[in-house]
Amino acid sequence: MSYLFAKKDSLILWKKNLVSFWSIYRQNTMGLIGLFILIFFALMAIFAPYLVTITTMVVDGVTQVLHPPVKGFWLGTDDLGKDIFAGVIIGSRVSLLVGVAATAISMGIGTVIGIVSGFYGKTVDAFLMRFTDVFLVIPWLPLMLVMAALLGPSLGNIILVIGITSWAGTARIIRSQTLSIKERPYVERARAIGSGDTHIMYYHILPNVFPLIFANTVLVAAIAILSETTLSFLGMGDPTQVTWGMMLHFAFSMGAVSFGAWWWLLPPGICVVLVVLSFTFIGYALDEVLNPKLRRRDQ
Amino acid sequence: MKLLEVQNMTTYYKLKEGYVRACENISLHLEQGEALGLVGESASGKTTAALSLIKLLPENAQVMGGSIRINNRDIAGASEEELRSIRWKEIAIIFQGAMNALNPVRRIGAQIVEALRIHEKMTEKEACYRAAELFEKVEIDPARVREYPHEFSGGMRQRAMIAMAIACSPKIVIGDEPTTALDVMVQAQVLQLLEQLRRERQMGMILITHDLSVVGETCDRVAVMYAGRIVESGLTETVFEKPAHPYTQALIAAFPNIEGERYLASSIPGNPPNLLYPPAGCRFHERCGQAYARCSEEEPLAVELSNRHNASCHLLQGRVRI
Amino acid sequence: MNHNSNNHSLLSVSGLEVHFAVRTGFLTSLISKNDSLVRAVDGLGFSLGRGEILCLAGESGSGKTTTGKAILRLIEPTGGEVLFKDEDVCRFNRSKLRKFRQEAQIIFQDPYESLNPRQTVFATVAEPLEVNRICHSIKEKEERVEEALCDAGLSNPRELFIRYPHELSGGQRQRLAIASALVLKPKFIVADEPVSMLDLSIRAGILKLMVDLRDNKGISYLFITHDLSLAWLVSDRIAIMYLGKIVELGDADAVIKSPMHPYTKALVSVIPVPKRISLIGKTLLKGETPDPINIPAGCRFHPRCPEVQPRCRVEEPFYREAEPGRFGACHFI
């Protein structure tokens, strides 16, 4: 909306909205925990290269493979003697990056299709929804595996694959919200002042669907990160990249289980769980924060 | 003996920020067969006052004081058990938007039968018979007892709600905005029906509304509420002809009178006060065109102007009849 | 049929129809070839002069709101013509329609739902300017918005710019809606029950605003309401609608004080006055307005008419000028 104001006013508005949002959000314990965990990992991901480098543990010229945790190598070493602690920290970068990027693609496609479909209705809606149904109905794991196998195991492709397989649910949700917003009097009013379709979709429907998108985005991000972990674990990931999923993949395929190398198996898994949990908590909190606000009516 | 006598009833809602003084020092009475109109705008406390009589309030509401006597029996301190036996049998309520309060997946007749069987010892057959009787009383074809709410029009649903309310032959019926959202003609029909029933059964009736016109057509007496207090009360004719409180005067001036001149009165400036932090002194003083120094300091007490006509305003002090 | 003796007519409607097809169930559609038709507006006509306030009054199901929206083409008319400054709105292409929309605006009934809750006051009023590419600089926009907010009676407009609708009271929101209609400097406004959701003590202010705008800026109004006493207070002429047609049209005072059509008489008889009047013994119309799917044959009012005659059951009366300036559709006026 900033096009309609002088810069200084839009800043005031931003602050105002942020303050009112935060004052409600911070009362939600779950949301705060989730936010805290997420910030922790986000910082970890951002500053990773400055914090650690992956070194190999060598003692007396002998590479110490599958060495339990010890000072300096807080989480021990893997089958090549590499530092797992550093691996976990570095791995957070890619895991989170993939999660965010895939989510962006997914939400982008889902929102556009959802809004266009809901707004125009009739043939456009029917066509787009059948198209969406295809993606909804096909089980995502086999679809992802097939596409990953076809496209090849590069990071970019992984992001693409996850994005393409997860937009359908979002599209459905946004479409139904669009259907209800379309009937509101203020949309009729927008027509009455001469607005065109694109203007209405962008300035009236989108901002009012936004809270829904926001809460949904967070949950999709959780799924995206899980998906990356899954793909990498199953061997479809990019072997040159260090991600939590890849670490799990190598751990399992190199026999960490039978060796009892819990320091290799647990940390990446726990990190994935924590991140996904944080997104989920935030998602729940957002639902609570954003919905009552929409329904509030002052006398 | 008065059918209903309320003295100094006060109800607050407890919020995190403090207490919302929804109604304070409400005193009113009702004779048998009489209709009292409780008039006020949104947030005036009228619904709270009525619901406080039978304590049908949300959890954070507290009736802080006062006495509520029905046929000389004080129910202010009654337990939940006692209240349950009073509700519907002695006092019935027709809620706002009642026509949408019917369960859409059950037949209307079944809902009345349910209400009857909870309160009175009847067999199913007896209750069905009674339901059909009630429908006749409210001028709906008794055969339609078997229909679903969506098959009834708005006016008919409201009549069905009235039928439900009088099912247990209560002594007092409280109607909370019983005709909002109905067409003018249907509104007149429903009000006519209510008045008819009231006279036949000698029921006391309290009609809560924001619409003065409803009061004029059905109520013998009227009490005007503003910001949780009763500012004026008296016989309907008297209040309409000689409104004493500035708020009442403004409301009456805003009432279009097709028998008079075509004249657009001005609005009352400002908004009703926030009852968490009500203004000092008279609660209306910030919006009153005739306020003076005393109004912002001291709350006015009720002054009796003539037989049964009271108002609370400092400007009336000179007219006290001792 | 419409009269056009007023050669200052801004708007002239004739034969307006808005019919909605209702899909019947699958099996029924196999058996019968008819889709049910909801004849919401079933052939009506009137004219509106410059600076005139014409009221469309009626109960629910009368088609008054549909008429107002059809004139603005927010709902597409299925028949008839709407002449605005002598050009047929129903035939306008997109760009002409846009220009028309700048001159013909609407105010909705619900001040809570008719404003986008995520748009600030400024954005709401500036949007019409933006959409029609009217102003070229922010400063110009701000001035126009401020002017519109002032015209709508909102004090301290600049302070309101960054507020959101939920921070305003009901009356203020309706003024905001009016400001956003005014900013385009329209000649004609359709006001659809503009005060029915506002508190009684606030209504007068909004109505006064509308009348002042007519007096000062010459804006014409189509005032839609179910409240005849408000109609009488504010309008120059009143048209009473029943089941999609106008049954009576005339000068406001005349229609209310000496109604011609039996339906008008019934409506006028239940207009409340500030007196204690018992309803016991008053003859009221029986029943409710039927569904526009099942419009009665002959005169559509005949099932409820207290003065019904055999002729009324078979023959639909013509809408005609019974007396100079007074129109009605009844066999006996």
mmCIF file of N, CA, C and O in Angstrom, chain A residues 1-6 8-9 12-13 16-17 184-197 199 203-205 207-211 290 293-294 296-299, chain C residues 69 74 94 98 101 104-106 108 110 112-120 122-124 126-128 130-132 138 141-142 161-164 166-170 173 180 184:
data_model
loop_
_atom_site.group_PDB
_atom_site.id
_atom_site.type_symbol
_atom_site.label_atom_id
_atom_site.label_comp_id
_atom_site.label_asym_id
_atom_site.label_seq_id
_atom_site.Cartn_x
_atom_site.Cartn_y
_atom_site.Cartn_z
ATOM 1 N N MET A 1 0.822 -1.213 0.000
ATOM 2 C CA MET A 1 0.000 0.000 0.000
ATOM 3 C C MET A 1 0.848 1.251 0.000
ATOM 4 O O MET A 1 0.323 2.340 0.025
ATOM 5 N N SER A 2 2.157 1.078 0.010
ATOM 6 C CA SER A 2 2.956 2.271 0.210
ATOM 7 C C SER A 2 2.886 3.201 -0.990
ATOM 8 O O SER A 2 3.213 4.364 -0.891
ATOM 9 N N TYR A 3 2.397 2.702 -2.120
ATOM 10 C CA TYR A 3 2.313 3.609 -3.265
ATOM 11 C C TYR A 3 1.354 4.749 -2.991
ATOM 12 O O TYR A 3 1.390 5.785 -3.617
ATOM 13 N N LEU A 4 0.452 4.525 -2.032
ATOM 14 C CA LEU A 4 -0.547 5.549 -1.801
ATOM 15 C C LEU A 4 -0.108 6.602 -0.806
ATOM 16 O O LEU A 4 -0.857 7.471 -0.460
ATOM 17 N N PHE A 5 1.090 6.472 -0.283
ATOM 18 C CA PHE A 5 1.494 7.433 0.745
ATOM 19 C C PHE A 5 2.835 8.006 0.487
ATOM 20 O O PHE A 5 3.650 7.435 -0.170
ATOM 21 N N ALA A 6 3.091 9.073 1.267
ATOM 22 C CA ALA A 6 4.461 9.543 1.388
ATOM 23 C C ALA A 6 5.223 8.516 2.213
ATOM 24 O O ALA A 6 4.652 7.846 3.043
ATOM 25 N N LYS A 8 7.187 8.605 4.712
ATOM 26 C CA LYS A 8 7.194 8.661 6.171
ATOM 27 C C LYS A 8 5.935 8.046 6.753
ATOM 28 O O LYS A 8 5.960 7.406 7.777
ATOM 29 N N ASP A 9 4.823 8.221 6.073
ATOM 30 C CA ASP A 9 3.594 7.650 6.606
ATOM 31 C C ASP A 9 3.607 6.132 6.548
ATOM 32 O O ASP A 9 3.108 5.467 7.436
ATOM 33 N N ILE A 12 5.420 4.759 9.488
ATOM 34 C CA ILE A 12 4.619 4.819 10.704
ATOM 35 C C ILE A 12 3.632 3.664 10.734
ATOM 36 O O ILE A 12 3.435 3.020 11.756
ATOM 37 N N LEU A 13 3.042 3.402 9.589
ATOM 38 C CA LEU A 13 2.069 2.319 9.514
ATOM 39 C C LEU A 13 2.707 0.974 9.809
ATOM 40 O O LEU A 13 2.164 0.163 10.544
ATOM 41 N N LYS A 16 3.319 0.630 13.373
ATOM 42 C CA LYS A 16 2.051 0.460 14.069
ATOM 43 C C LYS A 16 1.553 -0.974 13.976
ATOM 44 O O LYS A 16 1.174 -1.597 14.957
ATOM 45 N N ASN A 17 1.597 -1.504 12.748
ATOM 46 C CA ASN A 17 1.117 -2.864 12.549
ATOM 47 C C ASN A 17 1.975 -3.864 13.273
ATOM 48 O O ASN A 17 1.488 -4.806 13.881
ATOM 49 N N ARG A 184 -17.620 -10.192 -0.333
ATOM 50 C CA ARG A 184 -17.745 -9.117 0.657
ATOM 51 C C ARG A 184 -18.118 -7.806 -0.014
ATOM 52 O O ARG A 184 -17.673 -7.521 -1.122
ATOM 53 N N PRO A 185 -18.856 -6.991 0.687
ATOM 54 C CA PRO A 185 -19.256 -5.703 0.101
ATOM 55 C C PRO A 185 -18.088 -4.848 -0.349
ATOM 56 O O PRO A 185 -18.221 -4.108 -1.331
ATOM 57 N N TYR A 186 -16.941 -4.924 0.318
ATOM 58 C CA TYR A 186 -15.888 -4.004 -0.102
ATOM 59 C C TYR A 186 -15.309 -4.386 -1.465
ATOM 60 O O TYR A 186 -14.749 -3.533 -2.149
ATOM 61 N N VAL A 187 -15.468 -5.618 -1.850
ATOM 62 C CA VAL A 187 -15.046 -5.971 -3.202
ATOM 63 C C VAL A 187 -16.029 -5.397 -4.212
ATOM 64 O O VAL A 187 -15.643 -4.893 -5.271
ATOM 65 N N GLU A 188 -17.313 -5.433 -3.851
ATOM 66 C CA GLU A 188 -18.307 -4.839 -4.745
ATOM 67 C C GLU A 188 -18.056 -3.345 -4.876
ATOM 68 O O GLU A 188 -18.174 -2.747 -5.935
ATOM 69 N N ARG A 189 -17.688 -2.742 -3.759
ATOM 70 C CA ARG A 189 -17.404 -1.319 -3.773
ATOM 71 C C ARG A 189 -16.219 -1.037 -4.686
ATOM 72 O O ARG A 189 -16.213 -0.046 -5.419
ATOM 73 N N ALA A 190 -15.212 -1.893 -4.631
ATOM 74 C CA ALA A 190 -14.040 -1.682 -5.481
ATOM 75 C C ALA A 190 -14.446 -1.687 -6.945
ATOM 76 O O ALA A 190 -13.942 -0.899 -7.746
ATOM 77 N N ARG A 191 -15.374 -2.571 -7.291
ATOM 78 C CA ARG A 191 -15.880 -2.561 -8.667
ATOM 79 C C ARG A 191 -16.573 -1.257 -8.982
ATOM 80 O O ARG A 191 -16.432 -0.701 -10.069
ATOM 81 N N ALA A 192 -17.352 -0.795 -7.974
ATOM 82 C CA ALA A 192 -18.160 0.401 -8.224
ATOM 83 C C ALA A 192 -17.305 1.625 -8.487
ATOM 84 O O ALA A 192 -17.755 2.575 -9.121
ATOM 85 N N ILE A 193 -16.077 1.640 -7.986
ATOM 86 C CA ILE A 193 -15.259 2.813 -8.254
ATOM 87 C C ILE A 193 -14.430 2.629 -9.519
ATOM 88 O O ILE A 193 -13.617 3.474 -9.866
ATOM 89 N N GLY A 194 -14.636 1.515 -10.207
ATOM 90 C CA GLY A 194 -13.985 1.346 -11.503
ATOM 91 C C GLY A 194 -12.741 0.492 -11.499
ATOM 92 O O GLY A 194 -11.972 0.519 -12.446
ATOM 93 N N SER A 195 -12.526 -0.302 -10.438
ATOM 94 C CA SER A 195 -11.309 -1.127 -10.421
ATOM 95 C C SER A 195 -11.402 -2.264 -11.420
ATOM 96 O O SER A 195 -12.465 -2.809 -11.653
ATOM 97 N N GLY A 196 -10.251 -2.620 -11.972
ATOM 98 C CA GLY A 196 -10.204 -3.773 -12.861
ATOM 99 C C GLY A 196 -9.936 -5.033 -12.050
ATOM 100 O O GLY A 196 -9.665 -4.980 -10.856
ATOM 101 N N ASP A 197 -10.012 -6.180 -12.724
ATOM 102 C CA ASP A 197 -9.849 -7.460 -12.032
ATOM 103 C C ASP A 197 -8.515 -7.591 -11.316
ATOM 104 O O ASP A 197 -8.445 -7.990 -10.163
ATOM 105 N N HIS A 199 -6.464 -5.334 -10.259
ATOM 106 C CA HIS A 199 -6.379 -4.442 -9.110
ATOM 107 C C HIS A 199 -7.096 -5.054 -7.914
ATOM 108 O O HIS A 199 -6.589 -5.059 -6.801
ATOM 109 N N TYR A 203 -5.099 -5.832 -4.610
ATOM 110 C CA TYR A 203 -5.238 -4.919 -3.484
ATOM 111 C C TYR A 203 -6.327 -5.282 -2.493
ATOM 112 O O TYR A 203 -6.350 -4.783 -1.384
ATOM 113 N N HIS A 204 -7.268 -6.087 -2.894
ATOM 114 C CA HIS A 204 -8.338 -6.425 -1.964
ATOM 115 C C HIS A 204 -8.314 -7.872 -1.541
ATOM 116 O O HIS A 204 -8.449 -8.187 -0.370
ATOM 117 N N ILE A 205 -8.168 -8.767 -2.504
ATOM 118 C CA ILE A 205 -8.202 -10.174 -2.148
ATOM 119 C C ILE A 205 -6.900 -10.599 -1.480
ATOM 120 O O ILE A 205 -6.919 -11.167 -0.384
ATOM 121 N N PRO A 207 -4.402 -9.017 0.204
ATOM 122 C CA PRO A 207 -4.123 -8.616 1.588
ATOM 123 C C PRO A 207 -5.036 -9.290 2.596
ATOM 124 O O PRO A 207 -4.659 -9.490 3.735
ATOM 125 N N ASN A 208 -6.244 -9.640 2.185
ATOM 126 C CA ASN A 208 -7.136 -10.275 3.143
ATOM 127 C C ASN A 208 -6.963 -11.774 3.189
ATOM 128 O O ASN A 208 -7.407 -12.427 4.118
ATOM 129 N N VAL A 209 -6.299 -12.310 2.188
ATOM 130 C CA VAL A 209 -5.963 -13.718 2.215
ATOM 131 C C VAL A 209 -4.607 -13.893 2.900
ATOM 132 O O VAL A 209 -4.268 -14.969 3.387
ATOM 133 N N PHE A 210 -3.860 -12.828 2.969
ATOM 134 C CA PHE A 210 -2.495 -12.846 3.477
ATOM 135 C C PHE A 210 -2.329 -13.524 4.835
ATOM 136 O O PHE A 210 -1.429 -14.350 5.008
ATOM 137 N N PRO A 211 -3.158 -13.214 5.821
ATOM 138 C CA PRO A 211 -2.976 -13.878 7.120
ATOM 139 C C PRO A 211 -3.039 -15.391 6.976
ATOM 140 O O PRO A 211 -2.287 -16.114 7.613
ATOM 141 N N LEU A 290 -3.710 -14.197 14.161
ATOM 142 C CA LEU A 290 -4.260 -13.520 12.992
ATOM 143 C C LEU A 290 -5.756 -13.681 12.849
ATOM 144 O O LEU A 290 -6.414 -12.846 12.275
ATOM 145 N N LYS A 293 -8.194 -11.269 15.046
ATOM 146 C CA LYS A 293 -8.058 -9.892 14.584
ATOM 147 C C LYS A 293 -8.993 -9.631 13.408
ATOM 148 O O LYS A 293 -9.596 -8.591 13.301
ATOM 149 N N LEU A 294 -9.084 -10.634 12.550
ATOM 150 C CA LEU A 294 -9.962 -10.467 11.395
ATOM 151 C C LEU A 294 -11.407 -10.338 11.822
ATOM 152 O O LEU A 294 -12.194 -9.662 11.206
ATOM 153 N N ARG A 296 -12.572 -9.208 14.698
ATOM 154 C CA ARG A 296 -12.924 -8.239 15.717
ATOM 155 C C ARG A 296 -13.728 -7.080 15.157
ATOM 156 O O ARG A 296 -13.402 -6.543 14.108
ATOM 157 N N ARG A 297 -14.777 -6.692 15.830
ATOM 158 C CA ARG A 297 -15.573 -5.560 15.384
ATOM 159 C C ARG A 297 -15.669 -4.580 16.523
ATOM 160 O O ARG A 297 -16.076 -4.943 17.599
ATOM 161 N N ASP A 298 -15.356 -3.336 16.295
ATOM 162 C CA ASP A 298 -15.528 -2.375 17.362
ATOM 163 C C ASP A 298 -16.868 -1.694 17.246
ATOM 164 O O ASP A 298 -17.373 -1.502 16.171
ATOM 165 N N GLN A 299 -17.399 -1.284 18.351
ATOM 166 C CA GLN A 299 -18.702 -0.620 18.334
ATOM 167 C C GLN A 299 -18.562 0.774 17.769
ATOM 168 O O GLN A 299 -17.695 1.510 18.173
ATOM 169 N N LYS C 69 -28.443 -1.525 -7.805
ATOM 170 C CA LYS C 69 -27.191 -2.073 -8.317
ATOM 171 C C LYS C 69 -27.257 -2.288 -9.817
ATOM 172 O O LYS C 69 -26.250 -2.178 -10.513
ATOM 173 N N LEU C 74 -23.664 -3.042 -11.444
ATOM 174 C CA LEU C 74 -22.945 -3.937 -10.554
ATOM 175 C C LEU C 74 -23.597 -5.303 -10.637
ATOM 176 O O LEU C 74 -23.001 -6.329 -10.348
ATOM 177 N N ARG C 94 -16.363 -1.065 -21.945
ATOM 178 C CA ARG C 94 -15.570 -0.940 -20.734
ATOM 179 C C ARG C 94 -15.116 0.479 -20.423
ATOM 180 O O ARG C 94 -15.195 0.931 -19.294
ATOM 181 N N ARG C 98 -16.347 2.826 -17.294
ATOM 182 C CA ARG C 98 -15.442 3.386 -16.301
ATOM 183 C C ARG C 98 -15.733 4.861 -16.057
ATOM 184 O O ARG C 98 -15.750 5.337 -14.933
ATOM 185 N N ARG C 101 -18.783 5.223 -14.088
ATOM 186 C CA ARG C 101 -18.598 4.902 -12.677
ATOM 187 C C ARG C 101 -18.012 6.064 -11.908
ATOM 188 O O ARG C 101 -18.168 6.179 -10.704
ATOM 189 N N ALA C 104 -21.234 8.074 -11.179
ATOM 190 C CA ALA C 104 -22.327 7.431 -10.455
ATOM 191 C C ALA C 104 -21.732 6.507 -9.405
ATOM 192 O O ALA C 104 -21.084 5.529 -9.725
ATOM 193 N N GLN C 105 -21.968 6.816 -8.149
ATOM 194 C CA GLN C 105 -21.336 6.070 -7.074
ATOM 195 C C GLN C 105 -22.365 5.394 -6.179
ATOM 196 O O GLN C 105 -23.572 5.614 -6.334
ATOM 197 N N ILE C 106 -21.876 4.596 -5.243
ATOM 198 C CA ILE C 106 -22.799 3.875 -4.359
ATOM 199 C C ILE C 106 -22.313 3.897 -2.922
ATOM 200 O O ILE C 106 -21.111 3.898 -2.673
ATOM 201 N N PHE C 108 -22.950 1.730 0.603
ATOM 202 C CA PHE C 108 -23.569 0.482 1.024
ATOM 203 C C PHE C 108 -24.160 0.570 2.415
ATOM 204 O O PHE C 108 -23.902 1.480 3.176
ATOM 205 N N ASP C 110 -23.760 -1.630 5.048
ATOM 206 C CA ASP C 110 -23.020 -2.083 6.217
ATOM 207 C C ASP C 110 -21.681 -1.376 6.325
ATOM 208 O O ASP C 110 -20.755 -1.693 5.592
ATOM 209 N N TYR C 112 -19.453 -1.757 8.326
ATOM 210 C CA TYR C 112 -18.395 -2.633 8.801
ATOM 211 C C TYR C 112 -17.831 -3.481 7.673
ATOM 212 O O TYR C 112 -16.660 -3.740 7.604
ATOM 213 N N GLU C 113 -18.709 -3.930 6.812
ATOM 214 C CA GLU C 113 -18.255 -4.842 5.768
ATOM 215 C C GLU C 113 -17.929 -4.159 4.448
ATOM 216 O O GLU C 113 -17.341 -4.756 3.567
ATOM 217 N N SER C 114 -18.354 -2.907 4.291
ATOM 218 C CA SER C 114 -18.140 -2.308 2.972
ATOM 219 C C SER C 114 -16.797 -1.610 2.864
ATOM 220 O O SER C 114 -16.504 -0.978 1.861
ATOM 221 N N LEU C 115 -15.977 -1.708 3.897
ATOM 222 C CA LEU C 115 -14.637 -1.135 3.818
ATOM 223 C C LEU C 115 -13.616 -2.238 4.009
ATOM 224 O O LEU C 115 -13.778 -3.079 4.889
ATOM 225 N N ASN C 116 -12.567 -2.220 3.205
ATOM 226 C CA ASN C 116 -11.519 -3.210 3.328
ATOM 227 C C ASN C 116 -10.780 -2.990 4.650
ATOM 228 O O ASN C 116 -10.180 -1.935 4.863
ATOM 229 N N PRO C 117 -10.816 -3.971 5.558
ATOM 230 C CA PRO C 117 -10.232 -3.735 6.882
ATOM 231 C C PRO C 117 -8.727 -3.527 6.845
ATOM 232 O O PRO C 117 -8.142 -3.051 7.815
ATOM 233 N N ARG C 118 -8.091 -3.893 5.729
ATOM 234 C CA ARG C 118 -6.643 -3.721 5.676
ATOM 235 C C ARG C 118 -6.213 -2.442 4.980
ATOM 236 O O ARG C 118 -5.032 -2.208 4.781
ATOM 237 N N GLN C 119 -7.181 -1.638 4.576
ATOM 238 C CA GLN C 119 -6.825 -0.378 3.938
ATOM 239 C C GLN C 119 -6.978 0.748 4.931
ATOM 240 O O GLN C 119 -7.977 0.830 5.638
ATOM 241 N N THR C 120 -5.997 1.638 4.939
ATOM 242 C CA THR C 120 -6.116 2.784 5.826
ATOM 243 C C THR C 120 -7.169 3.734 5.273
ATOM 244 O O THR C 120 -7.617 3.603 4.145
ATOM 245 N N PHE C 122 -6.730 6.759 4.374
ATOM 246 C CA PHE C 122 -6.200 7.419 3.183
ATOM 247 C C PHE C 122 -6.313 6.516 1.964
ATOM 248 O O PHE C 122 -6.774 6.926 0.901
ATOM 249 N N ALA C 123 -5.868 5.289 2.128
ATOM 250 C CA ALA C 123 -5.885 4.368 0.982
ATOM 251 C C ALA C 123 -7.303 4.171 0.473
ATOM 252 O O ALA C 123 -7.541 4.110 -0.730
ATOM 253 N N THR C 124 -8.262 4.072 1.384
ATOM 254 C CA THR C 124 -9.646 3.855 0.975
ATOM 255 C C THR C 124 -10.147 5.004 0.109
ATOM 256 O O THR C 124 -10.773 4.804 -0.920
ATOM 257 N N ALA C 126 -8.254 7.304 -1.393
ATOM 258 C CA ALA C 126 -7.404 7.583 -2.546
ATOM 259 C C ALA C 126 -7.558 6.535 -3.633
ATOM 260 O O ALA C 126 -7.230 6.770 -4.794
ATOM 261 N N GLU C 127 -8.066 5.391 -3.269
ATOM 262 C CA GLU C 127 -8.157 4.303 -4.254
ATOM 263 C C GLU C 127 -8.936 4.688 -5.508
ATOM 264 O O GLU C 127 -8.489 4.408 -6.614
ATOM 265 N N PRO C 128 -10.111 5.310 -5.370
ATOM 266 C CA PRO C 128 -10.812 5.686 -6.599
ATOM 267 C C PRO C 128 -9.967 6.584 -7.505
ATOM 268 O O PRO C 128 -10.017 6.469 -8.725
ATOM 269 N N GLU C 130 -6.699 6.593 -7.673
ATOM 270 C CA GLU C 130 -5.635 5.767 -8.200
ATOM 271 C C GLU C 130 -6.133 4.901 -9.353
ATOM 272 O O GLU C 130 -5.503 4.828 -10.404
ATOM 273 N N VAL C 131 -7.276 4.275 -9.132
ATOM 274 C CA VAL C 131 -7.808 3.345 -10.128
ATOM 275 C C VAL C 131 -8.182 4.058 -11.425
ATOM 276 O O VAL C 131 -8.044 3.514 -12.518
ATOM 277 N N ASN C 132 -8.631 5.283 -11.296
ATOM 278 C CA ASN C 132 -9.018 6.040 -12.487
ATOM 279 C C ASN C 132 -7.910 6.965 -12.964
ATOM 280 O O ASN C 132 -8.129 7.817 -13.819
ATOM 281 N N ILE C 138 1.589 12.903 -5.227
ATOM 282 C CA ILE C 138 1.089 12.536 -3.902
ATOM 283 C C ILE C 138 0.392 13.725 -3.246
ATOM 284 O O ILE C 138 -0.641 13.605 -2.621
ATOM 285 N N LYS C 141 -3.042 14.155 -4.469
ATOM 286 C CA LYS C 141 -3.889 13.102 -3.914
ATOM 287 C C LYS C 141 -4.279 13.438 -2.489
ATOM 288 O O LYS C 141 -5.443 13.353 -2.099
ATOM 289 N N GLU C 142 -3.263 13.810 -1.712
ATOM 290 C CA GLU C 142 -3.554 14.108 -0.311
ATOM 291 C C GLU C 142 -4.573 15.228 -0.178
ATOM 292 O O GLU C 142 -5.449 15.190 0.678
ATOM 293 N N PHE C 161 -5.620 9.897 8.344
ATOM 294 C CA PHE C 161 -5.043 9.203 7.199
ATOM 295 C C PHE C 161 -4.541 7.808 7.513
ATOM 296 O O PHE C 161 -4.744 6.875 6.766
ATOM 297 N N ILE C 162 -3.788 7.684 8.617
ATOM 298 C CA ILE C 162 -3.176 6.380 8.853
ATOM 299 C C ILE C 162 -3.999 5.498 9.779
ATOM 300 O O ILE C 162 -3.515 4.505 10.287
ATOM 301 N N ARG C 163 -5.261 5.876 10.029
ATOM 302 C CA ARG C 163 -6.075 4.989 10.854
ATOM 303 C C ARG C 163 -6.714 3.899 10.002
ATOM 304 O O ARG C 163 -6.900 4.064 8.802
ATOM 305 N N TYR C 164 -7.076 2.829 10.694
ATOM 306 C CA TYR C 164 -7.777 1.747 10.016
ATOM 307 C C TYR C 164 -9.265 1.797 10.338
ATOM 308 O O TYR C 164 -9.647 2.305 11.367
ATOM 309 N N HIS C 166 -11.300 -0.254 11.609
ATOM 310 C CA HIS C 166 -11.792 -0.776 12.885
ATOM 311 C C HIS C 166 -11.519 0.166 14.048
ATOM 312 O O HIS C 166 -11.995 -0.042 15.154
ATOM 313 N N GLU C 167 -10.739 1.207 13.790
ATOM 314 C CA GLU C 167 -10.499 2.190 14.849
ATOM 315 C C GLU C 167 -11.554 3.289 14.858
ATOM 316 O O GLU C 167 -11.522 4.177 15.695
ATOM 317 N N LEU C 168 -12.448 3.253 13.896
ATOM 318 C CA LEU C 168 -13.461 4.303 13.820
ATOM 319 C C LEU C 168 -14.804 3.781 14.300
ATOM 320 O O LEU C 168 -15.061 2.583 14.273
ATOM 321 N N SER C 169 -15.689 4.701 14.688
ATOM 322 C CA SER C 169 -17.022 4.283 15.109
ATOM 323 C C SER C 169 -17.882 4.036 13.875
ATOM 324 O O SER C 169 -17.502 4.379 12.768
ATOM 325 N N GLY C 170 -19.059 3.449 14.091
ATOM 326 C CA GLY C 170 -19.955 3.130 12.979
ATOM 327 C C GLY C 170 -20.276 4.346 12.128
ATOM 328 O O GLY C 170 -20.215 4.314 10.901
ATOM 329 N N ARG C 173 -17.285 5.448 10.116
ATOM 330 C CA ARG C 173 -17.009 4.574 8.981
ATOM 331 C C ARG C 173 -17.932 4.858 7.825
ATOM 332 O O ARG C 173 -17.537 4.821 6.666
ATOM 333 N N SER C 180 -15.266 8.277 0.266
ATOM 334 C CA SER C 180 -14.643 7.583 -0.863
ATOM 335 C C SER C 180 -15.552 7.614 -2.083
ATOM 336 O O SER C 180 -15.086 7.481 -3.203
ATOM 337 N N LEU C 184 -14.580 11.246 -6.187
ATOM 338 C CA LEU C 184 -14.609 11.306 -7.644
ATOM 339 C C LEU C 184 -15.533 12.396 -8.153
ATOM 340 O O LEU C 184 -15.730 12.532 -9.346
#
